[in-house]
Amino acid sequence: MTVVRLPARPRPRYGGAVVGGTAVLEEAPEDSVEALAVRFRAGHEEALGEVYDRWSALVHTYALRALADTHDAEDVTQQVFVAAWRSRETMTPSPSTFPAWLLGIARHKIADARAARARDVRRIEAVVAATPSDEGVGAEDVMEPDRIVVRQAVDEMAEPRRTIMLLAFWQDLTHADIAASTGLPLGTVKSHLRRGLTQLHRTLEEVRHGSR
Amino acid sequence: MAHADIDDLAALVLEPGDVPADVQQHVHACPTCAQTLEALAATRRAAGADALVAPPSGLRTRVMAEALGRPAGVVADTPAAIAPDAPAGTGEPVPLAGRRRSGVPLWLASVAAVTALVAGLGFGRMSVGTPEATPVEPEPTGSVLASTALTALDSDAPRGNAEAVRHDDIVTVSVEASSLGDEQGFHEVWLINVDGKRMVALGILARGDDGTFDVPRGLIDEGYRIVDISVEPDDGDPTHSGVSLARGQLA
């Protein structure tokens, strides 16, 4: 048999050069989530780091609460970000892209991890010849991530809205107390709370939409 | 009247006294506004969660390495970094720029061809006889395209198994190897074409003996179906070392 030499065509090595030719939105504000989503989608490697820094705690907390195991939660977190990077071209950039999209992926990975556990349980049961219990771990009943999505979204809000939201929704202070303790006019406090609540509502809607 | 402004609906959740009576009456009578109001109230009730738990700091490096396909050791191995410190007796480091990609070495090609003949070409699902056979990363959405037991090359000693799962145009090749031995170096996974002439590197088994790799569906269809695990010295040479620890043909 003769060995055929492979054509030595130059090609991008592991992603580095892949991003070169892609147009970047120069006008988009640096801190805009949508601009980050555009860079992520285009394969800018530092965008992966930014997305990880910003939403890894959300994904990790979700996995931790769903699986109650630090090792599994870490595994799922890693799988989610790697899968997100690999399927980045399927993502549609929008202001609330990431929580919805990442948690949608996490939901599947958590279900996988639970299915793997259930298999382990069945295997152990088979080995010890015990009666198989039908108390399998359901793959569907992954909890709603609403509460941690809300927490994450509030943590991300710019000041003074973040503090106002935390005082009102976490410490249950009255609007007047918040105005007094922050030194802001009552009307300003109220409008931050209204807009903040609306903002959280929109994020949750998108998460509910995106993760089904 | 028109539907209530979302700002007013939010106010209705936060402090009903702030909202004019006519807005309140409308919301009472309007199913659409009532629904939005309930969603806003549910959002308010979703507040109060404890602070989020960040993953351990080391995870970031692992995510970046896996996603970008660059194990930390390989990233650092630029020729400039290696050359000054190359220990005597290991030979001159070959500059990466001067290295040409060569085809599948003759020894590898003939082994691959024999494997192809022995294994035959079918594409149906083959059940694996080992009870430990479970996919590394099960995907409920995918269907198993092909699987294989991995064995040593010079004997039929079992070396784990591999499975290809299809997701649209992507095939996820999951490798669950075992008994790869402790020879110095890292374990790299390759797909060799059944024509014995072509091969592609899938990546390194960085996390123990298991790994999952996404490949375009077209590659499998073209005949890249022989899963090969090599042991690679950390010498910066991206080609196959010639030392295969395990092999099996996806069928």
Tab-separated table of C-alpha atoms in Angstrom:
chain	number	residue	atom	x	y	z
A	1	MET	CA	0.000	0.000	0.000
A	2	THR	CA	1.263	3.435	-0.832
A	3	VAL	CA	0.901	6.177	1.659
A	4	VAL	CA	-0.668	9.297	0.269
A	5	ARG	CA	0.707	12.527	1.549
A	6	LEU	CA	-1.956	14.812	2.940
A	7	PRO	CA	-2.245	18.189	1.261
A	8	ALA	CA	-0.368	20.644	3.445
A	9	ARG	CA	-2.896	23.400	3.264
A	10	PRO	CA	-2.626	26.072	5.892
A	11	ARG	CA	-5.543	26.076	8.243
A	12	PRO	CA	-6.562	27.706	11.483
A	13	ARG	CA	-5.181	25.927	14.486
A	14	TYR	CA	-7.651	25.417	17.311
A	15	GLY	CA	-9.671	28.536	16.965
A	16	GLY	CA	-7.036	31.214	17.208
A	17	ALA	CA	-7.219	32.476	13.668
A	18	VAL	CA	-10.859	31.602	13.146
A	19	VAL	CA	-12.032	34.871	14.552
A	20	GLY	CA	-9.809	37.085	12.436
A	21	GLY	CA	-12.070	37.924	9.538
A	22	THR	CA	-15.236	38.528	11.466
A	23	ALA	CA	-16.629	42.018	11.615
A	24	VAL	CA	-16.883	43.441	15.088
A	25	LEU	CA	-19.473	45.951	16.163
A	26	GLU	CA	-17.283	48.883	17.002
A	27	GLU	CA	-20.098	51.125	18.073
A	28	ALA	CA	-21.605	48.746	20.604
A	29	PRO	CA	-20.982	49.757	24.209
A	30	GLU	CA	-18.393	47.632	25.969
A	31	ASP	CA	-20.668	46.609	28.763
A	32	SER	CA	-23.639	45.675	26.634
A	33	VAL	CA	-24.646	42.051	26.960
A	34	GLU	CA	-25.766	42.023	23.378
A	35	ALA	CA	-22.353	43.183	22.175
A	36	LEU	CA	-20.755	40.482	24.295
A	37	ALA	CA	-23.115	37.956	22.728
A	38	VAL	CA	-22.088	39.119	19.256
A	39	ARG	CA	-18.393	38.717	20.090
A	40	PHE	CA	-19.026	35.338	21.692
A	41	ARG	CA	-20.923	34.143	18.671
A	42	ALA	CA	-18.163	35.339	16.369
A	43	GLY	CA	-15.701	33.194	18.292
A	44	HIS	CA	-13.692	35.817	20.167
A	45	GLU	CA	-11.911	33.747	22.773
A	46	GLU	CA	-11.810	36.463	25.426
A	47	ALA	CA	-15.608	36.641	25.182
A	48	LEU	CA	-15.736	33.091	26.509
A	49	GLY	CA	-13.781	34.222	29.566
A	50	GLU	CA	-16.109	37.178	30.081
A	51	VAL	CA	-19.209	35.042	29.764
A	52	TYR	CA	-17.724	32.539	32.192
A	53	ASP	CA	-16.789	35.236	34.702
A	54	ARG	CA	-20.232	36.740	34.564
A	55	TRP	CA	-22.509	33.704	34.584
A	56	SER	CA	-20.532	30.760	35.974
A	57	ALA	CA	-21.856	31.401	39.491
A	58	LEU	CA	-25.420	31.317	38.145
A	59	VAL	CA	-24.893	28.027	36.317
A	60	HIS	CA	-22.906	26.522	39.176
A	61	THR	CA	-25.488	27.492	41.791
A	62	TYR	CA	-28.261	26.057	39.642
A	63	ALA	CA	-26.382	22.782	39.204
A	64	LEU	CA	-25.448	22.679	42.877
A	65	ARG	CA	-29.040	23.114	44.023
A	66	ALA	CA	-30.322	20.593	41.490
A	67	LEU	CA	-27.700	17.922	42.098
A	68	ALA	CA	-26.622	18.617	45.691
A	69	ASP	CA	-23.117	17.422	44.936
A	70	THR	CA	-20.144	19.719	44.510
A	71	HIS	CA	-18.280	17.419	42.140
A	72	ASP	CA	-21.283	16.872	39.856
A	73	ALA	CA	-22.092	20.582	39.945
A	74	GLU	CA	-18.562	21.458	38.840
A	75	ASP	CA	-18.734	18.880	36.078
A	76	VAL	CA	-22.043	20.199	34.819
A	77	THR	CA	-20.779	23.784	34.958
A	78	GLN	CA	-17.802	22.846	32.818
A	79	GLN	CA	-19.976	20.939	30.363
A	80	VAL	CA	-22.366	23.871	30.043
A	81	PHE	CA	-19.708	26.433	29.108
A	82	VAL	CA	-17.888	24.078	26.770
A	83	ALA	CA	-21.175	23.155	25.080
A	84	ALA	CA	-22.148	26.822	24.872
A	85	TRP	CA	-18.860	27.670	23.184
A	86	ARG	CA	-19.158	24.803	20.732
A	87	SER	CA	-22.721	25.653	19.789
A	88	ARG	CA	-22.245	29.420	19.901
A	89	GLU	CA	-23.385	29.831	16.322
A	90	THR	CA	-26.872	28.674	17.233
A	91	MET	CA	-27.292	31.481	19.752
A	92	THR	CA	-29.285	34.603	18.974
A	93	PRO	CA	-27.704	37.668	20.602
A	94	SER	CA	-30.154	39.656	22.708
A	95	PRO	CA	-29.916	41.630	25.958
A	96	SER	CA	-30.878	38.598	28.070
A	97	THR	CA	-29.343	35.910	25.899
A	98	PHE	CA	-26.972	34.363	28.340
A	99	PRO	CA	-29.001	33.459	31.447
A	100	ALA	CA	-31.741	31.915	29.321
A	101	TRP	CA	-29.439	30.099	26.964
A	102	LEU	CA	-26.922	28.859	29.534
A	103	LEU	CA	-29.624	27.636	31.901
A	104	GLY	CA	-31.336	25.893	29.001
A	105	ILE	CA	-28.123	23.970	28.351
A	106	ALA	CA	-27.671	23.399	32.096
A	107	ARG	CA	-31.134	21.898	32.331
A	108	HIS	CA	-30.138	19.212	29.828
A	109	LYS	CA	-26.783	18.543	31.430
A	110	ILE	CA	-28.391	18.222	34.856
A	111	ALA	CA	-30.922	15.779	33.439
A	112	ASP	CA	-28.009	13.827	31.930
A	113	ALA	CA	-26.167	13.780	35.242
A	114	ARG	CA	-29.300	12.531	36.981
A	115	ALA	CA	-29.838	9.878	34.344
A	116	ALA	CA	-26.238	8.740	34.818
A	117	ARG	CA	-26.823	8.526	38.556
A	118	ALA	CA	-29.989	6.546	38.049
A	119	ARG	CA	-28.037	4.152	35.850
A	120	ASP	CA	-25.410	3.785	38.527
A	121	VAL	CA	-28.114	3.015	41.044
A	122	ARG	CA	-29.618	0.386	38.766
A	123	ARG	CA	-26.226	-1.154	38.147
A	124	ILE	CA	-25.456	-1.368	41.828
A	125	GLU	CA	-28.892	-2.821	42.412
A	126	ALA	CA	-28.263	-5.398	39.737
A	127	VAL	CA	-24.946	-6.312	41.296
A	128	VAL	CA	-26.341	-6.796	44.776
A	129	ALA	CA	-29.426	-8.480	43.276
A	130	ALA	CA	-31.754	-6.291	45.223
A	131	THR	CA	-35.242	-5.575	43.963
A	132	PRO	CA	-34.919	-2.667	41.575
A	133	SER	CA	-36.603	0.308	43.108
A	134	ASP	CA	-38.773	2.348	40.804
A	135	GLU	CA	-37.867	5.385	42.807
A	136	GLY	CA	-35.599	6.513	39.987
A	137	VAL	CA	-34.322	10.037	39.846
A	138	GLY	CA	-36.599	11.883	37.469
A	139	ALA	CA	-34.889	13.662	34.612
A	140	GLU	CA	-37.725	16.125	34.101
A	141	ASP	CA	-38.180	17.613	37.526
A	142	VAL	CA	-35.223	19.953	37.337
A	143	MET	CA	-36.253	22.890	39.471
A	144	GLU	CA	-37.198	26.248	38.072
A	145	PRO	CA	-34.184	28.525	38.203
A	146	ASP	CA	-36.249	31.673	38.842
A	147	ARG	CA	-34.886	32.540	42.253
A	148	ILE	CA	-31.223	32.347	41.326
A	149	VAL	CA	-31.839	34.110	38.018
A	150	VAL	CA	-33.417	36.965	39.966
A	151	ARG	CA	-30.551	37.025	42.438
A	152	GLN	CA	-27.991	37.087	39.661
A	153	ALA	CA	-29.819	39.796	37.735
A	154	VAL	CA	-30.042	41.994	40.821
A	155	ASP	CA	-26.372	41.468	41.621
A	156	GLU	CA	-25.597	42.689	38.107
A	157	MET	CA	-27.666	45.868	38.302
A	158	ALA	CA	-25.867	49.177	38.360
A	159	GLU	CA	-25.861	51.191	41.564
A	160	PRO	CA	-27.909	52.583	43.157
A	161	ARG	CA	-30.554	50.253	41.745
A	162	ARG	CA	-28.841	47.146	43.066
A	163	THR	CA	-28.756	48.401	46.647
A	164	ILE	CA	-32.313	49.690	46.435
A	165	MET	CA	-33.539	46.323	45.142
A	166	LEU	CA	-31.680	44.415	47.843
A	167	LEU	CA	-33.007	46.681	50.584
A	168	ALA	CA	-36.574	46.415	49.312
A	169	PHE	CA	-36.771	42.771	48.271
A	170	TRP	CA	-34.258	41.127	50.576
A	171	GLN	CA	-34.387	43.303	53.706
A	172	ASP	CA	-38.062	44.200	53.210
A	173	LEU	CA	-37.469	47.850	54.056
A	174	THR	CA	-40.250	50.301	53.199
A	175	HIS	CA	-39.712	52.701	50.338
A	176	ALA	CA	-39.506	55.588	52.812
A	177	ASP	CA	-36.834	53.771	54.853
A	178	ILE	CA	-34.834	53.124	51.710
A	179	ALA	CA	-35.080	56.789	50.719
A	180	ALA	CA	-33.888	57.772	54.191
A	181	SER	CA	-31.000	55.318	54.338
A	182	THR	CA	-29.738	55.996	50.809
A	183	GLY	CA	-30.400	59.736	50.852
A	184	LEU	CA	-32.276	59.447	47.533
A	185	PRO	CA	-35.645	61.112	46.855
A	186	LEU	CA	-38.622	58.810	47.435
A	187	GLY	CA	-39.713	59.153	43.803
A	188	THR	CA	-36.279	58.008	42.609
A	189	VAL	CA	-36.401	54.974	44.877
A	190	LYS	CA	-39.843	54.045	43.608
A	191	SER	CA	-38.962	54.403	39.963
A	192	HIS	CA	-35.803	52.300	40.429
A	193	LEU	CA	-37.895	49.585	42.043
A	194	ARG	CA	-40.527	49.636	39.300
A	195	ARG	CA	-37.962	49.515	36.537
A	196	GLY	CA	-35.938	46.937	38.418
A	197	LEU	CA	-38.957	44.688	38.869
A	198	THR	CA	-39.875	45.060	35.192
A	199	GLN	CA	-36.304	44.263	34.212
A	200	LEU	CA	-36.330	41.088	36.337
A	201	HIS	CA	-39.690	40.134	34.859
A	202	ARG	CA	-38.296	40.395	31.319
A	203	THR	CA	-35.241	38.327	32.182
A	204	LEU	CA	-37.395	35.624	33.747
A	205	GLU	CA	-39.738	35.555	30.783
A	206	GLU	CA	-36.793	34.967	28.525
A	207	VAL	CA	-35.384	32.253	30.757
A	208	ARG	CA	-38.753	30.472	30.860
A	209	HIS	CA	-38.976	30.781	27.127
A	210	GLY	CA	-35.435	29.801	26.341
A	211	SER	CA	-35.008	26.815	28.599
A	212	ARG	CA	-38.001	24.853	27.431
B	1	MET	CA	-58.990	52.170	28.117
B	2	ALA	CA	-55.696	50.924	26.691
B	3	HIS	CA	-53.724	48.295	28.547
B	4	ALA	CA	-51.995	49.463	31.682
B	5	ASP	CA	-48.401	50.618	31.450
B	6	ILE	CA	-45.991	48.006	32.763
B	7	ASP	CA	-44.581	50.639	35.097
B	8	ASP	CA	-48.014	50.986	36.690
B	9	LEU	CA	-48.372	47.241	36.933
B	10	ALA	CA	-45.019	47.055	38.693
B	11	ALA	CA	-46.191	49.789	41.038
B	12	LEU	CA	-49.340	47.798	41.712
B	13	VAL	CA	-47.143	44.943	42.938
B	14	LEU	CA	-44.876	47.208	44.960
B	15	GLU	CA	-47.289	49.758	46.427
B	16	PRO	CA	-50.893	49.578	45.236
B	17	GLY	CA	-51.691	52.923	46.848
B	18	ASP	CA	-49.486	54.652	44.272
B	19	VAL	CA	-51.641	53.547	41.343
B	20	PRO	CA	-54.647	55.573	40.123
B	21	ALA	CA	-58.053	53.954	40.671
B	22	ASP	CA	-58.948	53.777	36.960
B	23	VAL	CA	-55.810	51.734	36.252
B	24	GLN	CA	-56.706	49.387	39.081
B	25	GLN	CA	-60.208	48.951	37.679
B	26	HIS	CA	-58.881	48.192	34.230
B	27	VAL	CA	-56.464	45.566	35.504
B	28	HIS	CA	-59.314	43.961	37.390
B	29	ALA	CA	-61.333	43.598	34.219
B	30	CYS	CA	-58.539	42.861	31.723
B	31	PRO	CA	-57.195	39.288	31.550
B	32	THR	CA	-54.043	40.379	29.696
B	33	CYS	CA	-53.072	42.973	32.286
B	34	ALA	CA	-54.050	40.640	35.115
B	35	GLN	CA	-51.720	38.029	33.687
B	36	THR	CA	-48.809	40.459	33.446
B	37	LEU	CA	-49.558	41.611	36.979
B	38	GLU	CA	-49.422	38.044	38.237
B	39	ALA	CA	-46.111	37.479	36.427
B	40	LEU	CA	-44.670	40.609	38.052
B	41	ALA	CA	-45.933	39.471	41.456
B	42	ALA	CA	-44.329	36.059	40.881
B	43	THR	CA	-41.089	37.831	39.996
B	44	ARG	CA	-41.282	39.770	43.254
B	45	ARG	CA	-41.817	36.510	45.153
B	46	ALA	CA	-38.763	35.011	43.436
B	47	ALA	CA	-36.555	37.507	45.245
B	48	GLY	CA	-34.781	36.539	48.441
B	49	ALA	CA	-32.436	33.804	47.246
B	50	ASP	CA	-29.101	33.524	48.983
B	51	ALA	CA	-26.068	34.847	47.218
B	52	LEU	CA	-24.871	32.668	44.373
B	53	VAL	CA	-22.069	30.163	44.861
B	54	ALA	CA	-19.148	30.695	42.518
B	55	PRO	CA	-17.430	27.557	41.235
B	56	PRO	CA	-13.881	26.859	42.455
B	57	SER	CA	-11.314	29.088	40.786
B	58	GLY	CA	-9.533	26.226	39.002
B	59	LEU	CA	-12.606	25.451	36.935
B	60	ARG	CA	-12.124	28.486	34.704
B	61	THR	CA	-8.805	27.162	33.402
B	62	ARG	CA	-10.308	23.756	32.725
B	63	VAL	CA	-13.264	25.249	30.863
B	64	MET	CA	-11.030	27.452	28.726
B	65	ALA	CA	-8.665	24.573	27.975
B	66	GLU	CA	-11.435	22.199	26.989
B	67	ALA	CA	-13.477	24.722	25.020
B	68	LEU	CA	-10.521	26.140	23.128
B	69	GLY	CA	-8.919	22.736	22.675
B	70	ARG	CA	-5.615	23.708	24.194
B	71	PRO	CA	-4.421	21.705	27.142
B	72	ALA	CA	-2.295	23.963	29.299
B	73	GLY	CA	0.970	22.114	28.590
B	74	VAL	CA	0.598	22.426	24.846
B	75	VAL	CA	-0.151	26.131	24.973
B	76	ALA	CA	3.118	26.826	26.722
B	77	ASP	CA	5.156	24.742	24.320
B	78	THR	CA	6.082	27.347	21.774
B	79	PRO	CA	9.388	26.625	20.075
B	80	ALA	CA	10.907	29.724	21.650
B	81	ALA	CA	10.010	28.447	25.076
B	82	ILE	CA	11.423	25.003	24.478
B	83	ALA	CA	14.643	25.661	22.596
B	84	PRO	CA	16.819	27.274	25.268
B	85	ASP	CA	15.992	24.673	27.876
B	86	ALA	CA	16.132	21.561	25.744
B	87	PRO	CA	18.128	19.048	27.751
B	88	ALA	CA	21.174	17.541	26.082
B	89	GLY	CA	20.635	14.201	24.434
B	90	THR	CA	17.027	14.742	23.412
B	91	GLY	CA	17.988	15.972	19.988
B	92	GLU	CA	17.443	19.317	18.380
B	93	PRO	CA	13.952	20.682	18.742
B	94	VAL	CA	12.336	20.935	15.361
B	95	PRO	CA	10.903	24.376	14.689
B	96	LEU	CA	7.163	24.070	14.206
B	97	ALA	CA	7.254	26.202	11.097
B	98	GLY	CA	9.604	23.790	9.378
B	99	ARG	CA	7.540	20.735	10.134
B	100	ARG	CA	5.397	19.428	7.372
B	101	ARG	CA	2.272	17.465	7.908
B	102	SER	CA	2.904	13.995	6.668
B	103	GLY	CA	0.440	11.300	5.811
B	104	VAL	CA	-0.373	8.304	7.924
B	105	PRO	CA	2.848	6.406	8.506
B	106	LEU	CA	3.134	3.140	6.652
B	107	TRP	CA	2.996	0.981	9.769
B	108	LEU	CA	-0.166	2.735	10.872
B	109	ALA	CA	-1.771	2.522	7.469
B	110	SER	CA	-1.293	-1.213	7.200
B	111	VAL	CA	-2.623	-1.826	10.683
B	112	ALA	CA	-5.614	0.341	9.877
B	113	ALA	CA	-6.279	-1.516	6.659
B	114	VAL	CA	-6.171	-4.857	8.426
B	115	THR	CA	-8.476	-3.583	11.137
B	116	ALA	CA	-10.865	-2.382	8.465
B	117	LEU	CA	-10.904	-5.753	6.745
B	118	VAL	CA	-11.416	-7.656	9.931
B	119	ALA	CA	-14.052	-5.354	11.312
B	120	GLY	CA	-16.037	-5.074	8.104
B	121	LEU	CA	-17.958	-2.048	7.179
B	122	GLY	CA	-21.522	-2.186	8.546
B	123	PHE	CA	-23.037	0.789	10.210
B	124	GLY	CA	-25.701	-0.739	12.413
B	125	ARG	CA	-25.670	-0.424	16.143
B	126	MET	CA	-23.453	-2.993	17.786
B	127	SER	CA	-24.011	-3.783	21.397
B	128	VAL	CA	-20.935	-3.871	23.521
B	129	GLY	CA	-20.514	-6.870	25.707
B	130	THR	CA	-19.023	-5.189	28.725
B	131	PRO	CA	-21.460	-4.369	31.516
B	132	GLU	CA	-19.579	-1.150	32.258
B	133	ALA	CA	-20.434	0.259	28.852
B	134	THR	CA	-22.080	3.590	29.457
B	135	PRO	CA	-21.714	6.732	27.420
B	136	VAL	CA	-19.414	9.266	28.962
B	137	GLU	CA	-21.844	12.071	28.375
B	138	PRO	CA	-25.294	10.748	27.618
B	139	GLU	CA	-27.384	12.942	25.348
B	140	PRO	CA	-31.054	12.132	25.477
B	141	THR	CA	-31.596	13.973	22.216
B	142	GLY	CA	-29.005	12.056	20.193
B	143	SER	CA	-29.145	8.620	18.675
B	144	VAL	CA	-26.281	6.173	18.849
B	145	LEU	CA	-24.732	5.974	15.423
B	146	ALA	CA	-22.059	3.429	16.106
B	147	SER	CA	-20.030	1.981	18.901
B	148	THR	CA	-17.068	-0.265	19.387
B	149	ALA	CA	-15.057	-2.038	21.981
B	150	LEU	CA	-11.474	-0.847	22.177
B	151	THR	CA	-8.736	-3.422	22.374
B	152	ALA	CA	-4.978	-3.493	22.503
B	153	LEU	CA	-3.292	-3.791	19.117
B	154	ASP	CA	-1.097	-6.786	19.811
B	155	SER	CA	-3.779	-8.789	21.612
B	156	ASP	CA	-7.486	-8.683	22.190
B	157	ALA	CA	-7.070	-7.339	25.693
B	158	PRO	CA	-9.994	-4.984	26.401
B	159	ARG	CA	-9.177	-1.285	26.559
B	160	GLY	CA	-12.649	0.167	27.096
B	161	ASN	CA	-15.073	1.340	24.487
B	162	ALA	CA	-16.090	4.197	22.239
B	163	GLU	CA	-19.428	5.397	21.038
B	164	ALA	CA	-20.571	7.852	18.372
B	165	VAL	CA	-23.796	9.732	19.030
B	166	ARG	CA	-25.395	11.843	16.342
B	167	HIS	CA	-26.854	15.296	16.888
B	168	ASP	CA	-27.924	16.664	13.548
B	169	ASP	CA	-24.687	17.332	11.701
B	170	ILE	CA	-22.433	16.780	14.671
B	171	VAL	CA	-21.273	13.433	15.919
B	172	THR	CA	-20.085	13.198	19.487
B	173	VAL	CA	-17.444	10.549	19.905
B	174	SER	CA	-17.246	9.425	23.521
B	175	VAL	CA	-14.231	7.437	24.569
B	176	GLU	CA	-14.183	5.504	27.798
B	177	ALA	CA	-10.815	3.834	27.906
B	178	SER	CA	-9.264	1.573	30.496
B	179	SER	CA	-5.936	-0.108	31.230
B	180	LEU	CA	-3.958	2.291	29.075
B	181	GLY	CA	-0.875	1.705	31.175
B	182	ASP	CA	1.403	4.266	32.738
B	183	GLU	CA	3.813	5.032	29.949
B	184	GLN	CA	5.080	8.611	30.176
B	185	GLY	CA	3.119	11.100	28.059
B	186	PHE	CA	-0.449	12.069	27.399
B	187	HIS	CA	-3.133	10.064	25.678
B	188	GLU	CA	-4.414	11.400	22.412
B	189	VAL	CA	-7.458	10.230	20.502
B	190	TRP	CA	-7.414	9.937	16.709
B	191	LEU	CA	-9.828	8.913	14.021
B	192	ILE	CA	-8.194	6.914	11.265
B	193	ASN	CA	-9.912	6.527	7.925
B	194	VAL	CA	-10.717	2.967	6.926
B	195	ASP	CA	-8.820	3.643	3.699
B	196	GLY	CA	-5.690	3.626	5.834
B	197	LYS	CA	-4.502	6.855	4.252
B	198	ARG	CA	-5.932	9.620	6.350
B	199	MET	CA	-6.276	10.458	9.996
B	200	VAL	CA	-7.375	13.328	12.199
B	201	ALA	CA	-6.523	14.103	15.810
B	202	LEU	CA	-9.560	14.540	18.035
B	203	GLY	CA	-7.801	15.681	21.168
B	204	ILE	CA	-6.283	14.680	24.428
B	205	LEU	CA	-7.770	12.602	27.193
B	206	ALA	CA	-7.104	15.269	29.755
B	207	ARG	CA	-9.562	14.077	32.337
B	208	GLY	CA	-8.509	10.571	33.147
B	209	ASP	CA	-9.301	7.944	30.549
B	210	ASP	CA	-12.591	9.396	29.363
B	211	GLY	CA	-13.195	12.071	26.791
B	212	THR	CA	-15.878	13.398	24.518
B	213	PHE	CA	-15.158	14.963	21.143
B	214	ASP	CA	-17.433	16.603	18.625
B	215	VAL	CA	-16.727	15.855	14.982
B	216	PRO	CA	-18.606	16.835	11.845
B	217	ARG	CA	-20.925	14.076	10.683
B	218	GLY	CA	-19.259	14.136	7.297
B	219	LEU	CA	-16.004	12.791	8.698
B	220	ILE	CA	-17.622	9.620	9.981
B	221	ASP	CA	-19.464	9.138	6.699
B	222	GLU	CA	-16.194	9.574	4.836
B	223	GLY	CA	-14.774	6.599	6.667
B	224	TYR	CA	-12.987	8.107	9.645
B	225	ARG	CA	-14.244	5.355	11.859
B	226	ILE	CA	-11.236	3.777	13.495
B	227	VAL	CA	-10.797	5.159	16.978
B	228	ASP	CA	-7.170	5.092	18.032
B	229	ILE	CA	-5.600	6.127	21.309
B	230	SER	CA	-1.904	6.933	21.259
B	231	VAL	CA	0.558	7.862	23.928
B	232	GLU	CA	2.269	11.121	22.992
B	233	PRO	CA	5.507	12.398	24.438
B	234	ASP	CA	5.400	16.048	25.411
B	235	ASP	CA	7.757	16.997	22.578
B	236	GLY	CA	5.726	19.538	20.655
B	237	ASP	CA	5.394	17.216	17.692
B	238	PRO	CA	1.731	17.318	16.670
B	239	THR	CA	1.866	14.095	14.661
B	240	HIS	CA	1.027	10.600	15.876
B	241	SER	CA	3.827	9.163	17.990
B	242	GLY	CA	3.397	5.754	16.439
B	243	VAL	CA	2.588	4.162	19.770
B	244	SER	CA	-1.048	3.079	19.806
B	245	LEU	CA	-2.491	1.792	23.050
B	246	ALA	CA	-6.005	0.986	21.939
B	247	ARG	CA	-8.003	0.727	18.784
B	248	GLY	CA	-11.494	-0.089	17.637
B	249	GLN	CA	-13.661	0.542	14.611
B	250	LEU	CA	-16.972	2.302	15.022
B	251	ALA	CA	-19.639	0.134	13.487
